[in-house]
Amino acid sequence: MVYIPSATYRLQVSSKFTLQQVREIIPYLHELGISTVYSAPLFCSRPGSEHGYDVTAPYDINPEVGTKQELKQISEELKSRGMGWLQDIVPNHMAYHPANVWLMDVLEKGPQSHFYTFFDIDFHHPDFSGQVMVPFLGDSLEEVMKQNQLKLSFSEKGFHLNYYESAYPVSVASYRALLEQAQQESGEPEVSTQTQQALKELQTLESEDSLTPAAWDNFKKKLAGKPQLRQALEQATESINNDNTKLQALLGQQHYILCHWQETETRINFRRFFTVNDLICLRMELPEVFDQYHQFIRQLCEQGLLQGLRVDHVDGLFDPITYLKRLRKLAGPESYIVVEKILEGEEQLPERWPIEGNSGYDFLAWVSNLYTSGAGRRKLTQIYSRLVPNAPTNYEQLVFDKKMFILKNQMQGELSNLLRLLQERHLIPLEPEEEWRKALAVLLCAWPVYCIYGNRLPLSKDEMAVVDKAFEEAHKQAPELQERFRQLHHLFTLQPGDTEQTTHDKLYFVMRSQQFTGPLAAKGVEDTTFYNYNRLISLNEVGNSPDIFHLDDEAFHERMLYRQRVYPHSINATATHDTKRGEGARIRLNVLSEMPEEWETRVQEWLEISRKYTTKPTTNDLYFLFQTLIGVLPLSGEADESIVERLQEYLQKALREAKVKTDWSEPNEPYEQAVKDLVRQLLLEDEGFMESFRPFFHKVAHYGWLYALCQPLLKVTCPGVPDIYQSTELWDLSLVDPDNRRPVDYNLRLEYLHELKQQEQQKGSESLHQQLLQNPDDAKVKLYLLYKALNKRRELQPLFDAGDYIPLQVQGVHKHRIVAFARRHQHQWAVVVVPLRLASLISKEELPLGQHIWEDTTVTLPEGAPAQWQQVFGGETVSANGNLSIADALNTFPVAFLTATTV
């Protein structure tokens, strides 16, 4: 039987939060109601890594994080409590860093390296003469050498080329010339004898098809272990360092070419993660790469230390379907496997994958859109156009334009490689090249989803629907290229006369192209468009789209029914390490869709105040700033130095991601500083701004925290496995990383939890509810909700794992302000009720409780439902003979979770 978590808790393990610290919080997580620790990658990674996705050695645990022994101890502790471990793994890429032993072996040995084919490197690229780019120089190679920033060194680890802290191994083929130079410059008989002996050994090693690390390391140690020869080699090293001609000759003998980091924007001969040079991709489609990369993961699964795996960036893989089949076989039928997958619009996860689901971005989007008012869409669009001159009005066109911007400015090399692939395999003519280049670029930018997964031709009906939609958009964007598009379309289909080789080449192009449509979407949309289209920035979220805006309750129920039918154990996330803003900030900002007119009035005031200080920021950036302030401030509305500093760091990142007035490659520091200064002036120095800001903020924040209770309850009770991102059991008003990876105070959370349990026992639930709801600032009310809901879910896990999802009809005057559903499995029942659109129902001082608010509103229960129900939040009994009164369900608490059992 597959291991299914009751609830996961995501931890960002790193040198700042180690396995030892994980072990210390297990009792707290268990008490909270968590069944499964969900860990960020913990394998050896780039020194100082705070996230673990820059893996350097997948065959061991990062010593900065802990040891395998500590993981075993944690596993024993978890199992004693009926808990498990879900491990994030990174099969798409590794760190392009000297600590990556496999990659350094390739740089040193070239074709003699066992790992020569492991990395996605094109050694046949016409621009690089069999060398792979090492794009980490801060200037051109010529300038770096002129400044004497590149040095050759020798030690028992052999020869290395050093650039500041980075050291790259010198090729095996270089050793002959270096030994001969040392002998020539020394003139010592002993050196000559030792050199000849070394050259003889070297000749044997050079003749090997595959040079083992042990044999080569032993050779290097022997060179360094002979004092006279070592001295001669060090002298030769010094001589080369003093002669750029000699150094240049040495560089020409390497399996790599050192170059400026920006060179990859125009040409590149390795696949990288998105546009990140220091993450190099793997050829995971090769069985030998899969087997070696997953050897340690297999061991951890077989030893029972891991109960599940979360696959990072499955879209980056050449053949995701085959990969997942192999992973399922490796991990075993009992392992819980989910993939990180961003779904666009109406896109669904392929139904036949041998996994339990995805990492939850889709659920995050659905809940966010449920809490965005459909009536506010047109108004907010008009307000954005009125207040922001030249505001982008056509979102889809903006997405296409920003993808094209990324392709032209950062991914020209990837485009050229795909074009050359087509030409070399005679899939398109060589001329007119520029027309073909443009047609291919437009097609890639027109792709409506991250990628398709077809690994055979003909493609499936659903896959061809995506292809046809892409070509339809491409025609619209560049009608003059109609004939080129017609010919490109043939590459995705079988044509009469296609040979076996042609079919093979077509399929290779189709699958290869999909490894670039994903990065293009991520960089063009998430990391560019989302910082430009500022109508309502809470919708600019990983897995979501401003184009969706709103889901009504019927559409939400449809998605839950589909989820229950197809992937009932997919993760339900509302915050992750990748989200643009915290779950509390996001749902608070959604309240703006319920009060657009008042928002417009306030923004006009704030724009005038801001212009007193500076005219540099664009109105679009100010519009972004004001929304960010609404989202990030605590419920008190008070700002301090720490909030100002967090905002300043975040805004610098956001402005650079927007790539309008400043960017990462050419920062416009005066512009950035003007925005940073403005934040300080508005929050800490201008009383007039805060007098205007605070009343509106308090109103928005009031509805926001009520919705921030609805969100986690839906997460816990809807089909799927709820995930709590670290720290979010309290209010989550964080911003994008690194802000959302700040240290978490678990002592405080444990103290709060014990206090809540004690108070409920001493005062009773009604008194506790009153206290929590009157004092929401400390977020104990959210912790209370999660503690009660998670523990009840764990107690009734079969109900939530296998139970039906039943949308419930709502009647009465406020029927459009309630979402309700039932879960049913055998004799066990649960009903969940959450309110919507409160801004026009209650004042900013009111709570949505009781008869005077909900009047005659009722939920119609399914036939055969029990008549007596227990409130999870409080334990009171609620009677419901066919109809459940909302006033009774929401009498002392603003959301309801009711359970019952039939005989």
Coordinates of C-alpha atoms in Angstrom, one line a residue, residues 333-859:
P333 CA 5.2 0.7 -5.0
E334 CA 4.8 1.9 -1.4
S335 CA 6.6 5.2 -1.9
Y336 CA 4.6 8.4 -2.1
I337 CA 5.9 10.3 -5.2
V338 CA 4.9 13.8 -6.3
V339 CA 6.4 16.2 -8.9
E340 CA 6.9 19.9 -9.0
K341 CA 4.7 21.0 -11.8
I342 CA 3.4 24.4 -12.8
L343 CA 0.0 24.0 -14.6
E344 CA -1.2 26.8 -16.9
G345 CA -4.8 27.9 -17.0
E346 CA -7.0 24.8 -17.6
E347 CA -4.0 22.5 -18.0
Q348 CA -4.2 19.2 -16.0
L349 CA -1.4 16.9 -14.8
P350 CA -1.1 13.9 -17.2
E351 CA -3.4 11.3 -15.7
R352 CA -1.3 8.2 -16.4
W353 CA 1.8 9.1 -14.6
P354 CA 2.9 6.6 -11.9
I355 CA 2.8 9.2 -9.1
E356 CA 0.4 10.5 -6.4
G357 CA 0.2 14.1 -7.8
N358 CA 2.0 17.4 -7.8
S359 CA 3.5 19.7 -5.3
G360 CA 0.4 21.9 -5.0
Y361 CA 0.7 25.1 -7.0
D362 CA -2.6 24.3 -8.6
F363 CA -4.5 24.2 -5.3
L364 CA -2.8 27.4 -4.2
A365 CA -4.2 29.1 -7.3
W366 CA -7.7 27.7 -7.0
V367 CA -8.1 28.9 -3.4
S368 CA -6.6 32.3 -4.3
N369 CA -9.0 32.7 -7.2
L370 CA -12.0 31.6 -5.1
Y371 CA -11.2 34.5 -2.8
T372 CA -10.9 37.1 -5.6
S373 CA -14.2 38.8 -6.4
G374 CA -15.3 38.4 -10.0
A375 CA -17.1 41.7 -9.8
G376 CA -13.8 43.5 -9.1
R377 CA -12.1 42.3 -12.3
R378 CA -13.4 45.0 -14.6
K379 CA -13.2 47.7 -12.0
L380 CA -9.6 47.0 -11.1
T381 CA -8.6 46.7 -14.7
Q382 CA -10.1 50.2 -15.4
I383 CA -8.5 51.6 -12.2
Y384 CA -5.1 50.3 -13.3
S385 CA -5.5 51.9 -16.7
R386 CA -6.6 55.2 -15.2
L387 CA -3.9 55.5 -12.5
V388 CA -0.9 54.0 -14.4
P389 CA -0.1 55.7 -17.7
N390 CA 0.8 53.1 -20.4
A391 CA -0.2 50.3 -18.1
P392 CA -0.2 47.0 -20.0
T393 CA -3.8 46.1 -20.7
N394 CA -3.5 42.9 -22.8
Y395 CA -2.0 40.4 -20.4
E396 CA -1.5 37.6 -22.9
Q397 CA 0.3 40.0 -25.3
L398 CA 2.5 41.1 -22.5
V399 CA 3.4 37.5 -21.7
F400 CA 4.4 36.9 -25.3
D401 CA 6.4 40.1 -25.5
K402 CA 8.3 39.3 -22.3
K403 CA 9.0 35.8 -23.4
M404 CA 10.4 37.2 -26.6
F405 CA 12.5 39.7 -24.5
I406 CA 14.0 36.8 -22.5
L407 CA 14.7 34.8 -25.7
K408 CA 16.4 37.7 -27.4
N409 CA 18.3 39.0 -24.4
Q410 CA 19.2 35.9 -22.4
M411 CA 18.5 32.8 -24.4
Q412 CA 19.8 33.5 -27.9
G413 CA 22.3 30.7 -27.5
E414 CA 19.5 28.2 -26.8
L415 CA 17.5 29.4 -29.8
S416 CA 20.6 29.0 -32.1
N417 CA 21.2 25.5 -30.8
L418 CA 17.6 24.4 -31.6
L419 CA 17.8 26.0 -35.0
R420 CA 21.1 24.2 -35.7
L421 CA 19.6 21.0 -34.6
L422 CA 16.8 21.4 -37.2
Q423 CA 19.3 22.3 -39.9
E424 CA 21.8 19.5 -39.2
R425 CA 19.1 16.9 -39.2
H426 CA 17.7 18.3 -42.5
L427 CA 14.4 19.0 -41.0
I428 CA 14.3 22.5 -42.4
P429 CA 16.3 24.2 -45.2
L430 CA 19.4 26.3 -44.3
E431 CA 17.9 29.4 -45.9
P432 CA 16.5 31.9 -45.3
E433 CA 18.0 31.4 -41.9
E434 CA 16.8 34.6 -40.3
E435 CA 13.2 33.8 -41.3
W436 CA 13.5 30.4 -39.7
R437 CA 15.1 31.8 -36.6
K438 CA 12.3 34.2 -36.2
A439 CA 9.6 31.6 -36.9
L440 CA 11.1 29.3 -34.3
A441 CA 11.4 32.1 -31.8
V442 CA 7.8 33.1 -32.2
L443 CA 6.7 29.5 -31.9
L444 CA 8.6 29.0 -28.6
C445 CA 7.2 32.2 -27.2
A446 CA 3.7 31.3 -28.3
W447 CA 3.7 28.0 -26.3
P448 CA 0.6 28.1 -24.0
V449 CA 2.0 25.7 -21.3
Y450 CA 5.3 24.9 -19.9
C451 CA 5.7 21.8 -22.1
I452 CA 4.1 18.7 -23.5
Y453 CA 5.3 15.2 -22.6
G454 CA 5.0 13.2 -25.8
N455 CA 7.8 10.7 -26.3
R456 CA 6.4 9.1 -29.4
L457 CA 4.9 10.2 -32.7
P458 CA 2.1 10.6 -33.4
L459 CA 1.4 12.8 -30.4
S460 CA -1.8 12.3 -28.4
K461 CA -4.9 14.2 -29.1
D462 CA -4.4 16.4 -26.0
E463 CA -0.8 17.1 -26.9
M464 CA -1.7 18.1 -30.4
A465 CA -4.3 20.4 -29.1
V466 CA -1.5 22.3 -27.2
V467 CA 0.7 22.3 -30.4
D468 CA -2.2 23.6 -32.5
K469 CA -2.9 26.4 -30.0
A470 CA 0.8 27.4 -30.0
F471 CA 0.8 27.6 -33.8
E472 CA -2.5 29.6 -33.8
E473 CA -0.9 32.1 -31.5
A474 CA 2.3 32.1 -33.6
H475 CA 0.3 32.9 -36.8
K476 CA -1.4 35.8 -34.9
Q477 CA 2.0 37.2 -33.8
A478 CA 3.8 36.8 -37.1
P479 CA 1.3 36.3 -40.0
E480 CA 4.0 36.9 -42.6
L481 CA 5.7 33.7 -41.5
Q482 CA 2.7 31.5 -42.3
E483 CA 4.6 29.2 -44.7
R484 CA 7.5 28.7 -42.2
F485 CA 4.9 27.8 -39.5
R486 CA 3.3 25.3 -41.8
Q487 CA 6.6 23.6 -42.3
L488 CA 7.4 23.6 -38.6
H489 CA 4.0 22.2 -37.8
H490 CA 4.9 19.1 -39.9
L491 CA 7.7 18.4 -37.3
F492 CA 5.0 17.6 -34.7
T493 CA 3.2 15.2 -37.0
L494 CA 3.9 12.1 -39.1
Q495 CA 3.8 12.9 -42.8
P496 CA 3.6 10.5 -45.8
G497 CA 7.1 9.6 -46.9
D498 CA 8.7 10.1 -43.4
T499 CA 11.5 7.6 -43.0
E500 CA 12.4 5.9 -39.8
Q501 CA 15.3 8.4 -39.4
T502 CA 13.1 11.4 -40.2
T503 CA 10.6 10.2 -37.6
H504 CA 13.4 9.8 -35.0
D505 CA 14.8 13.2 -35.8
K506 CA 11.4 14.9 -35.6
L507 CA 10.6 13.3 -32.2
Y508 CA 14.1 14.3 -30.9
F509 CA 13.4 17.9 -31.9
V510 CA 9.9 17.8 -30.3
M511 CA 11.3 16.5 -27.0
R512 CA 14.3 18.7 -27.0
S513 CA 12.3 21.9 -27.7
Q514 CA 10.2 21.2 -24.6
Q515 CA 13.3 21.5 -22.4
F516 CA 13.4 25.2 -23.4
T517 CA 9.7 26.2 -23.6
G518 CA 9.5 25.6 -19.8
P519 CA 12.5 27.9 -18.9
L520 CA 11.2 30.5 -21.3
A521 CA 7.8 30.5 -19.6
A522 CA 9.4 30.6 -16.2
K523 CA 11.7 33.5 -17.0
G524 CA 9.3 35.4 -19.2
V525 CA 6.2 35.0 -17.0
E526 CA 7.0 34.3 -13.4
D527 CA 10.3 36.3 -13.3
T528 CA 9.4 39.2 -15.7
T529 CA 5.7 39.6 -16.5
F530 CA 4.7 39.1 -12.9
Y531 CA 6.7 42.2 -11.9
N532 CA 5.2 44.3 -14.7
Y533 CA 1.5 43.5 -14.8
N534 CA 0.5 45.0 -11.5
R535 CA -3.4 45.2 -11.6
L536 CA -3.6 42.9 -8.6
I537 CA -0.3 41.4 -7.7
S538 CA -1.7 38.6 -5.5
L539 CA -2.6 36.8 -8.7
N540 CA 0.9 37.0 -10.0
E541 CA 1.9 33.8 -8.4
V542 CA 3.6 30.5 -9.3
G543 CA 0.9 28.3 -10.7
N544 CA -1.6 31.1 -11.0
S545 CA -2.3 33.7 -13.7
P546 CA -3.9 37.2 -13.6
D547 CA -5.9 36.0 -16.6
I548 CA -7.9 33.6 -14.4
F549 CA -8.7 36.2 -11.7
H550 CA -11.8 34.5 -10.2
L551 CA -13.3 31.1 -9.6
D552 CA -16.9 30.8 -8.5
D553 CA -17.9 28.2 -6.0
E554 CA -19.2 25.9 -8.7
A555 CA -15.9 26.0 -10.6
F556 CA -14.0 25.4 -7.4
H557 CA -16.1 22.3 -6.7
E558 CA -15.6 21.0 -10.2
R559 CA -11.8 21.2 -9.7
M560 CA -12.1 19.4 -6.3
L561 CA -14.2 16.6 -7.8
Y562 CA -11.7 16.2 -10.6
R563 CA -8.8 16.1 -8.1
Q564 CA -10.6 13.5 -6.0
R565 CA -11.2 11.3 -9.1
V566 CA -7.7 11.6 -10.6
Y567 CA -5.0 12.5 -8.1
P568 CA -6.7 12.4 -4.7
H569 CA -3.4 12.5 -2.8
S570 CA -1.8 15.4 -4.6
I571 CA -0.3 18.1 -2.3
N572 CA -2.5 21.0 -1.3
A573 CA -0.1 24.0 -0.9
T574 CA -0.9 27.6 -0.1
A575 CA 2.8 28.6 0.4
T576 CA 6.0 27.2 -0.8
H577 CA 9.7 28.2 -0.9
D578 CA 9.0 29.5 -4.4
T579 CA 5.9 31.6 -3.9
K580 CA 6.1 35.3 -4.6
R581 CA 4.5 36.3 -1.4
G582 CA 3.2 34.6 1.8
E583 CA -0.2 33.0 1.9
G584 CA -1.5 35.6 4.3
A585 CA -0.2 38.5 2.3
R586 CA -1.7 37.1 -0.9
I587 CA -5.2 36.5 0.4
R588 CA -5.2 39.9 2.1
L589 CA -4.4 41.6 -1.2
N590 CA -7.3 39.7 -2.8
V591 CA -9.6 41.8 -0.6
L592 CA -8.8 44.8 -2.9
S593 CA -11.0 43.1 -5.5
E594 CA -14.0 43.7 -3.1
M595 CA -13.4 47.4 -2.5
P596 CA -11.9 48.8 -5.8
E597 CA -13.3 52.3 -5.5
E598 CA -11.9 53.0 -2.1
W599 CA -8.6 51.5 -3.3
E600 CA -8.5 54.0 -6.2
T601 CA -9.1 56.9 -3.9
R602 CA -6.4 56.0 -1.5
V603 CA -3.8 55.3 -4.3
Q604 CA -4.4 58.7 -5.7
E605 CA -3.6 60.2 -2.3
W606 CA -0.5 58.1 -1.9
L607 CA 0.8 58.9 -5.4
E608 CA 0.6 62.6 -4.5
I609 CA 2.5 62.1 -1.2
S610 CA 5.1 60.0 -2.9
R611 CA 5.8 62.7 -5.6
K612 CA 6.8 65.1 -2.8
Y613 CA 9.9 62.9 -2.2
T614 CA 10.8 61.7 -5.6
T615 CA 9.7 61.7 -9.2
K616 CA 12.0 58.9 -10.3
P617 CA 9.8 55.8 -9.7
T618 CA 7.3 55.0 -12.4
T619 CA 3.7 55.0 -11.5
N620 CA 3.6 51.3 -12.2
D621 CA 6.4 50.6 -9.7
L622 CA 4.6 52.8 -7.1
Y623 CA 1.4 50.9 -7.7
F624 CA 3.3 47.7 -7.1
L625 CA 4.9 49.2 -3.9
F626 CA 1.5 50.3 -2.4
Q627 CA 0.1 46.8 -2.9
T628 CA 3.3 45.3 -1.3
L629 CA 2.8 47.5 1.7
I630 CA -0.7 46.3 2.1
G631 CA 0.4 42.7 2.0
V632 CA 3.5 42.8 4.2
L633 CA 2.6 44.9 7.3
P634 CA 1.5 43.2 10.5
L635 CA -2.1 43.5 11.6
S636 CA -1.2 46.4 13.8
G637 CA -0.2 48.4 10.8
E638 CA 3.0 49.4 12.5
A639 CA 6.3 49.5 10.6
D640 CA 9.7 49.3 12.1
E641 CA 13.3 49.2 10.8
S642 CA 13.2 45.5 10.2
I643 CA 10.2 45.8 7.9
V644 CA 11.8 48.7 6.0
E645 CA 14.9 46.7 5.4
R646 CA 13.0 43.6 4.3
L647 CA 11.0 45.8 1.9
Q648 CA 14.1 47.5 0.5
E649 CA 15.8 44.2 -0.2
Y650 CA 12.6 42.8 -1.8
L651 CA 11.9 45.8 -4.0
Q652 CA 15.5 45.8 -5.4
K653 CA 14.9 42.2 -6.5
A654 CA 11.4 43.0 -7.8
L655 CA 12.6 46.0 -9.8
R656 CA 15.4 44.0 -11.3
E657 CA 13.1 41.1 -12.2
A658 CA 10.8 43.6 -14.0
K659 CA 13.8 44.5 -16.2
V660 CA 12.4 48.0 -17.1
K661 CA 14.3 50.6 -15.2
T662 CA 17.0 48.3 -13.8
D663 CA 18.0 44.6 -14.1
W664 CA 20.5 42.1 -12.8
S665 CA 23.1 42.5 -15.5
E666 CA 23.1 46.3 -15.5
P667 CA 21.7 47.6 -12.2
N668 CA 20.4 51.2 -12.1
E669 CA 21.4 51.9 -8.6
P670 CA 20.2 55.5 -8.4
Y671 CA 16.7 54.4 -9.4
E672 CA 16.7 51.5 -6.9
Q673 CA 17.9 53.8 -4.2
A674 CA 15.2 56.3 -4.9
V675 CA 12.6 53.6 -4.3
K676 CA 14.4 52.3 -1.2
D677 CA 14.5 55.8 0.3
L678 CA 10.8 56.3 -0.5
V679 CA 9.9 53.2 1.5
R680 CA 11.7 54.6 4.6
Q681 CA 10.1 58.1 4.1
L682 CA 6.6 56.8 3.8
L683 CA 6.7 54.2 6.6
L684 CA 8.9 55.9 9.2
E685 CA 9.0 59.6 8.5
D686 CA 5.7 60.8 6.9
E687 CA 2.9 60.9 9.4
G688 CA 0.6 62.2 6.6
F689 CA 1.1 59.1 4.6
M690 CA 0.4 56.8 7.5
E691 CA -2.7 58.7 8.5
S692 CA -4.1 58.1 5.1
F693 CA -2.7 54.5 4.8
R694 CA -3.6 53.0 8.2
P695 CA -7.4 53.2 8.2
F696 CA -7.7 51.6 4.8
F697 CA -5.0 49.1 5.7
H698 CA -6.8 48.1 8.9
K699 CA -10.0 47.5 6.9
V700 CA -8.4 45.3 4.3
A701 CA -6.4 43.5 6.9
H702 CA -9.5 42.7 8.9
Y703 CA -11.1 40.8 6.1
G704 CA -7.7 39.4 5.1
W705 CA -7.1 37.6 8.4
L706 CA -10.6 36.1 8.3
Y707 CA -9.9 34.7 4.8
A708 CA -6.5 33.6 6.1
L709 CA -8.4 31.2 8.3
C710 CA -10.6 29.9 5.5
Q711 CA -7.6 29.1 3.3
P712 CA -5.9 26.6 5.6
L713 CA -9.2 24.9 6.5
L714 CA -9.8 24.3 2.8
K715 CA -6.3 23.0 2.4
V716 CA -6.7 20.5 5.3
T717 CA -10.2 19.2 4.3
C718 CA -10.3 19.3 0.4
P719 CA -9.1 16.3 -1.6
G720 CA -5.3 16.2 -1.4
V721 CA -2.6 16.2 1.2
P722 CA -2.3 19.5 3.1
D723 CA 1.2 21.0 3.3
I724 CA 2.3 23.6 5.8
Y725 CA 5.3 25.6 4.7
Q726 CA 7.7 26.3 7.6
S727 CA 6.5 29.1 9.9
T728 CA 3.0 29.5 8.2
E729 CA 1.1 28.1 11.2
L730 CA 1.2 31.7 12.2
W731 CA 0.3 34.7 9.9
D732 CA 2.4 34.4 6.7
L733 CA 3.2 37.9 5.5
S734 CA 6.5 37.1 3.9
L735 CA 7.9 38.0 0.5
V736 CA 9.7 36.0 -2.1
D737 CA 13.0 34.2 -1.1
P738 CA 15.2 34.9 0.8
D739 CA 12.5 36.6 2.9
N740 CA 10.4 33.5 3.1
R741 CA 13.4 31.4 4.4
R742 CA 14.0 33.4 7.5
P743 CA 14.7 31.5 10.8
V744 CA 11.5 30.2 12.5
D745 CA 10.9 30.5 16.2
Y746 CA 9.6 27.1 17.1
N747 CA 9.9 27.7 20.9
L748 CA 7.3 30.4 20.5
R749 CA 5.0 28.2 18.4
L750 CA 5.3 25.4 21.0
E751 CA 4.6 27.8 23.8
Y752 CA 1.5 29.1 22.0
L753 CA 0.2 25.6 21.3
H754 CA 0.5 24.5 24.9
E755 CA -1.1 27.8 26.0
L756 CA -4.1 27.2 23.6
K757 CA -4.6 23.6 24.8
Q758 CA -4.5 24.7 28.5
Q759 CA -6.9 27.6 27.9
E760 CA -9.4 25.5 26.0
Q761 CA -9.4 23.0 28.9
Q762 CA -9.7 25.7 31.6
K763 CA -12.0 28.3 29.9
G764 CA -14.0 26.3 27.4
S765 CA -14.0 26.7 23.7
E766 CA -16.5 29.6 23.5
S767 CA -14.5 31.8 25.8
L768 CA -11.3 30.8 24.0
H769 CA -12.8 31.6 20.6
Q770 CA -13.9 35.0 21.8
Q771 CA -10.4 35.7 23.1
L772 CA -8.6 34.6 19.9
L773 CA -11.0 36.5 17.6
Q774 CA -10.7 39.7 19.6
N775 CA -6.9 39.5 19.5
P776 CA -5.9 38.2 16.1
D777 CA -2.5 40.1 16.0
D778 CA -0.5 37.2 17.5
A779 CA -1.9 34.7 15.1
K780 CA -2.8 32.2 17.8
V781 CA -6.2 31.9 16.1
K782 CA -4.6 30.4 13.0
L783 CA -2.4 28.1 15.1
Y784 CA -5.5 26.9 16.9
L785 CA -7.4 26.2 13.7
L786 CA -4.5 24.2 12.2
Y787 CA -4.0 22.3 15.4
K788 CA -7.6 21.3 15.7
A789 CA -8.1 20.6 12.0
L790 CA -4.9 18.7 11.4
N791 CA -5.4 16.4 14.4
K792 CA -9.0 15.7 13.4
R793 CA -7.8 14.9 9.9
R794 CA -5.2 12.5 11.2
E795 CA -7.8 10.9 13.4
L796 CA -10.1 10.4 10.5
Q797 CA -7.5 9.8 7.8
P798 CA -9.5 7.2 5.8
L799 CA -12.3 9.7 5.4
F800 CA -9.9 12.2 3.8
D801 CA -7.8 9.7 1.9
A802 CA -10.7 7.9 0.3
G803 CA -13.9 9.8 1.1
D804 CA -16.3 11.3 -1.5
Y805 CA -16.3 15.0 -2.0
I806 CA -19.8 16.3 -2.1
P807 CA -20.5 20.0 -3.0
L808 CA -23.4 21.3 -0.9
Q809 CA -26.1 23.7 -2.0
V810 CA -26.6 26.9 0.0
Q811 CA -30.0 28.6 0.4
G812 CA -31.0 31.9 1.9
V813 CA -30.2 35.6 1.7
H814 CA -26.4 35.1 1.8
K815 CA -26.2 31.9 -0.2
H816 CA -23.5 33.4 -2.5
R817 CA -21.3 34.2 0.5
I818 CA -20.8 30.6 1.6
V819 CA -18.8 27.6 0.2
A820 CA -19.7 24.3 1.7
F821 CA -19.0 20.7 1.0
A822 CA -19.2 17.3 2.7
R823 CA -16.7 14.4 2.9
R824 CA -18.1 10.9 3.3
H825 CA -16.5 7.5 3.7
Q826 CA -18.5 4.5 4.9
H827 CA -20.1 5.7 8.2
Q828 CA -17.9 8.7 8.7
W829 CA -18.9 12.2 7.7
A830 CA -17.5 15.7 7.7
V831 CA -18.9 19.1 6.6
V832 CA -16.9 22.2 6.0
V833 CA -18.2 25.7 5.7
V834 CA -16.3 28.9 4.9
P835 CA -17.5 32.4 4.1
L836 CA -16.7 34.5 1.1
R837 CA -17.1 38.2 0.1
L838 CA -17.3 39.6 3.6
A839 CA -16.3 43.2 2.8
S840 CA -19.9 44.1 1.9
L841 CA -21.5 42.0 4.6
I842 CA -19.7 43.1 7.8
S843 CA -18.0 46.2 9.0
K844 CA -14.3 46.3 9.8
E845 CA -15.2 45.9 13.5
E846 CA -17.5 42.9 13.0
L847 CA -17.0 39.2 12.9
P848 CA -19.1 36.9 10.6
L849 CA -20.8 35.1 13.5
G850 CA -24.3 34.3 14.5
Q851 CA -27.9 34.8 13.5
H852 CA -27.9 38.6 13.0
I853 CA -25.2 38.2 10.3
W854 CA -26.3 35.0 8.5
E855 CA -30.1 35.3 9.0
D856 CA -31.9 32.5 7.1
T857 CA -28.8 31.1 5.2
T858 CA -28.6 27.3 5.3
V859 CA -26.7 24.4 3.8

